[in-house]
Amino acid sequence: MHISQVLWQFLIKWLTNSALFPREASTIAPYADALYFFLLTITVIGLVLVGTLIFGFSIRYRKEKHPVAEQIEGSTLLEATWTIIPLCLFLITFVWGAILYFRIYTPPANAMNIYVVGKQWMWKAEHPGGQHEINALHVPTGRPIQLTMISQDVFHSFSIPDFRVKREVIPGRYSTVWFQATTPGTYHIFCTQYCGTNHSAMIGEVTVMNPEDYQKWTQESTSGMSLAQNGERLFASMGCNACHNGSATARGPNLAGVYGSKLTLTNGSQALVDDAYLRDAILNPSEHITSGYAPIMPTYQGQISEDGLIDLVEFIKTLQSNYRVQETLTTADSNQQAPTTPGAVKP
Amino acid sequence: MSATSSTILNLPDQRTATLPKRHYLNNEDGLLSWLFTGDHKRIAILYLISITIFFFIGGAFAGLIRLELLTPQPDLVASDTYNKLFSMHGIIMVFLFLVPSVPATLGNFLMPIMLGTKDLAFPKINLLSWYLYWVGGLFIMAALVLGGVDTGWTFTTPLSTHYLNTHVVTAALGIFIAGFSSIFTGLNFIVTIHRMRAPGMTWFRMPLFVWSHYAASILMVLGTPVLAITLVLVALERTIGIGVFDPTKGGDPLLFQHLFWFYSHPAVYIMILPGMGVISEVVSTFARKRVFGYTAVAFSSVAIALFGFFVWAHHMFIMGVSNYSALVFSLLTMLVAVPSAIKIFNWAFTLQKGSITFETPMLYAFGFMGLFTIGGMTGVFLGALGMDIHLTETYFIVAHFHFVMVGGMLMAFLSGVHFWWPKMTGRMYPESLSKLAAVTTFIGFNLTFLPQFVLGYLGMPRRYHAYPPEFQVLNVLSTAGATVLGVGYVLPLLYLAWSLKYGPIAGNNPWQATGLEWQIQSPPLTENFIEIPVMDHEAYDYEWLAKKMEQEVTTVG
């Protein structure tokens, strides 16, 4: 085991230096590469086998050497062999690939969430602390990062080859991907789904930093408002707090602690409240009427950008009590920042 | 080029040989006799000329794409132009070349003869399908001339429906119409195979070429209508905004992906299965042996066709299909790879104890086997879920499907054209040149597409007009390869055209092959057979052929 790890490191170093192989800069990369080398090996073996058979038979049984062909019907044993062996190899590949897939697409619970909005033709990253970046993404090493992504127009696809992760960014729905960067440096972010004229210019750079440097970066590039605080402002300015004010007689359901809970809707179905649910409930409220409430909420389709939706969702996520909602009632007019509550993400 | 340079070529004495007096080419004269023909062989020739035209148009676009990618900067064409180039390249090559290539040309020509009948079941529908092909083709050309289309051949919504100001509807309409030509061809083949086989031609005496066309026809008939519906929906979404794909109207953008790939994955098998049929014929003929495990090869065609319908979502592993449906589609994808592996080994073992010669069609067939093995195995990379995440939408996938469809299908097509050329025209082509073309194509192809696998794993995305400079070396290699490949494609065009007038007379059966088509005159009569043959032996029965040839010698003597 130990020696093979040493050999692995040697192989990777050599390949990376020869520029035939991308850098391994995330925790998942070695797993992806291991499967890659397995597949490469069986491909080469298969190709050599087929090549040997063709060349071997061609030389051995060419007409000059073997003027009369011997007719053979077939051989069940041989045919079973080349059915079963590829089948087994492919099944191994399937299981291996599936394990890797679940590993890549199942974010750990403690992952730090960053939002990414794709639009023609740029990547906009939004950190919970309110830092915005265009075609750039700063992340610390050693910490799982989850990207919650959505497109504002067409399909895009977020890809960091050196991390071996990629995920389609879809209009109208959140998709997620996660990674844990291992090596400080800068790496390409590509848009890999064809998205129109400047598809190939939709390139970004992810900068991986030590946790201390990252800390410094967050402090230097803050805009002074966290996403939740932006959301809070939006919540007030769009008049959401008029109905969702948390009181017993309110016309809208209480939003405190709603994130992660299960709601019973008027049609009797149960809905888990997550980012996607909240977004959709803002855009298509008539399809998500909480049991006990009248269908009076208007749609906000077209009135709010994807960035704004992210802010609102972040705000609702942080609502553990109605304290903040009620605070917004008083701060909405005065255009002042509400006092911070403990536990909220600071800019 | 003389008959002696070949090891088996059974050409008649060139000093006395002539083409038969009457054959399907000179039976009637004049352009109208071609435009109103019901003869499947003439329709095949019409198709052959048509797809060749489109192949070279599509190929020219490929050349421009590779030229642009010589440098990392976007310097040869503007990005909109580049997007139109790869879109038209894809649309033309897929819908106007690859899908009709073998079925509409070789399939049309040979199917009735191989089955021992005078024509396809519906000769007029067959002619209609050629007209539909051209109407569709002209719509696509119109989209090109009016200013092009930049959706890619995949027409991804909402990009194609809401964000592009190009001629999407015109191009979609073209594909819609051309699709019907494919449906009609499939229908014609299925009915012909079921109803018109000669006496004694049981299912398991049919050549494997016919089996592979049977499987492909099922896909054409069942799959193509779904594509047609999808494109109608795209056109409606674009023109009147019905909202099936638009999330702001409650539509689902992923629905398009499901519908599109429901056709377009099986379409890959529509393209490749007929090619596999060609390879079975060629390998058997030049090894002078029955195809090893005939039944397994026949059934593997049908298995590929059936499994082929249940793997479409493997194009969507990173698009947010649920993890569990991803599992199912990945598993089915692995299963569909098995029949392909079976075929490769069956062909390889057909060579065992054969009496092998290396004529041009065989060289192309060897090329096919090598390239298709690489294409198929790299498909397994993409079917493996976690691996697909890194590889999809990169040059790896570009290389993979070019290996399958160009390395595989086009090699098979060229193999078939060289194999049946003497039957279709009655003449041979210059052998040394044709072998050179086969080798050039093989080398050029590998040089073009092998570097793209590496580029893909490095992460270079597909459909990129400009790219980071570290990818340049591999791109230059690839462009150099494309140049060699281009030479490999132009060569056959030249010497085959030359051979029409000056090629040596081929005789009825220059390869000493067993198929029914080789037992009639070259070029065939309009009605194929003077009397309907009785199939009294198995397919690829070389002992039967040897006896028959012996009898002919004694009768003549």
mmCIF file of C-alpha atoms in Angstrom, chain A residues 22 32 34 39 70 76 78 98-99 115 149 157 161 200 217 224 253 262 271 294 301 312 336 338 341:
data_model
loop_
_atom_site.group_PDB
_atom_site.id
_atom_site.type_symbol
_atom_site.label_atom_id
_atom_site.label_comp_id
_atom_site.label_asym_id
_atom_site.label_seq_id
_atom_site.Cartn_x
_atom_site.Cartn_y
_atom_site.Cartn_z
ATOM 1 C CA PRO A 22 -4.149 18.245 -15.194
ATOM 2 C CA ALA A 32 -11.054 10.452 -10.218
ATOM 3 C CA ALA A 34 -7.431 6.352 -10.056
ATOM 4 C CA LEU A 39 -10.046 2.640 -17.482
ATOM 5 C CA GLU A 70 -11.143 -23.793 -42.628
ATOM 6 C CA THR A 76 -19.952 -21.027 -27.441
ATOM 7 C CA LEU A 78 -15.100 -18.456 -26.627
ATOM 8 C CA ALA A 98 -21.132 5.285 -9.183
ATOM 9 C CA ILE A 99 -19.213 5.489 -5.912
ATOM 10 C CA TYR A 115 -23.661 31.003 -4.471
ATOM 11 C CA MET A 149 -25.610 27.554 -8.602
ATOM 12 C CA SER A 157 -21.831 24.477 -16.946
ATOM 13 C CA PRO A 161 -10.747 20.640 -14.400
ATOM 14 C CA SER A 200 -15.377 30.489 -24.881
ATOM 15 C CA TRP A 217 -9.191 38.359 1.649
ATOM 16 C CA GLY A 224 -20.250 45.810 4.301
ATOM 17 C CA PRO A 253 -47.115 32.092 7.254
ATOM 18 C CA LYS A 262 -41.750 20.356 6.495
ATOM 19 C CA ALA A 271 -43.002 20.001 1.168
ATOM 20 C CA ALA A 294 -55.449 32.248 1.586
ATOM 21 C CA GLN A 301 -41.663 36.558 -11.377
ATOM 22 C CA LEU A 312 -33.903 36.625 0.143
ATOM 23 C CA GLN A 336 -30.734 51.893 8.493
ATOM 24 C CA ALA A 338 -30.816 46.529 11.742
ATOM 25 C CA THR A 341 -28.295 39.051 15.899
#
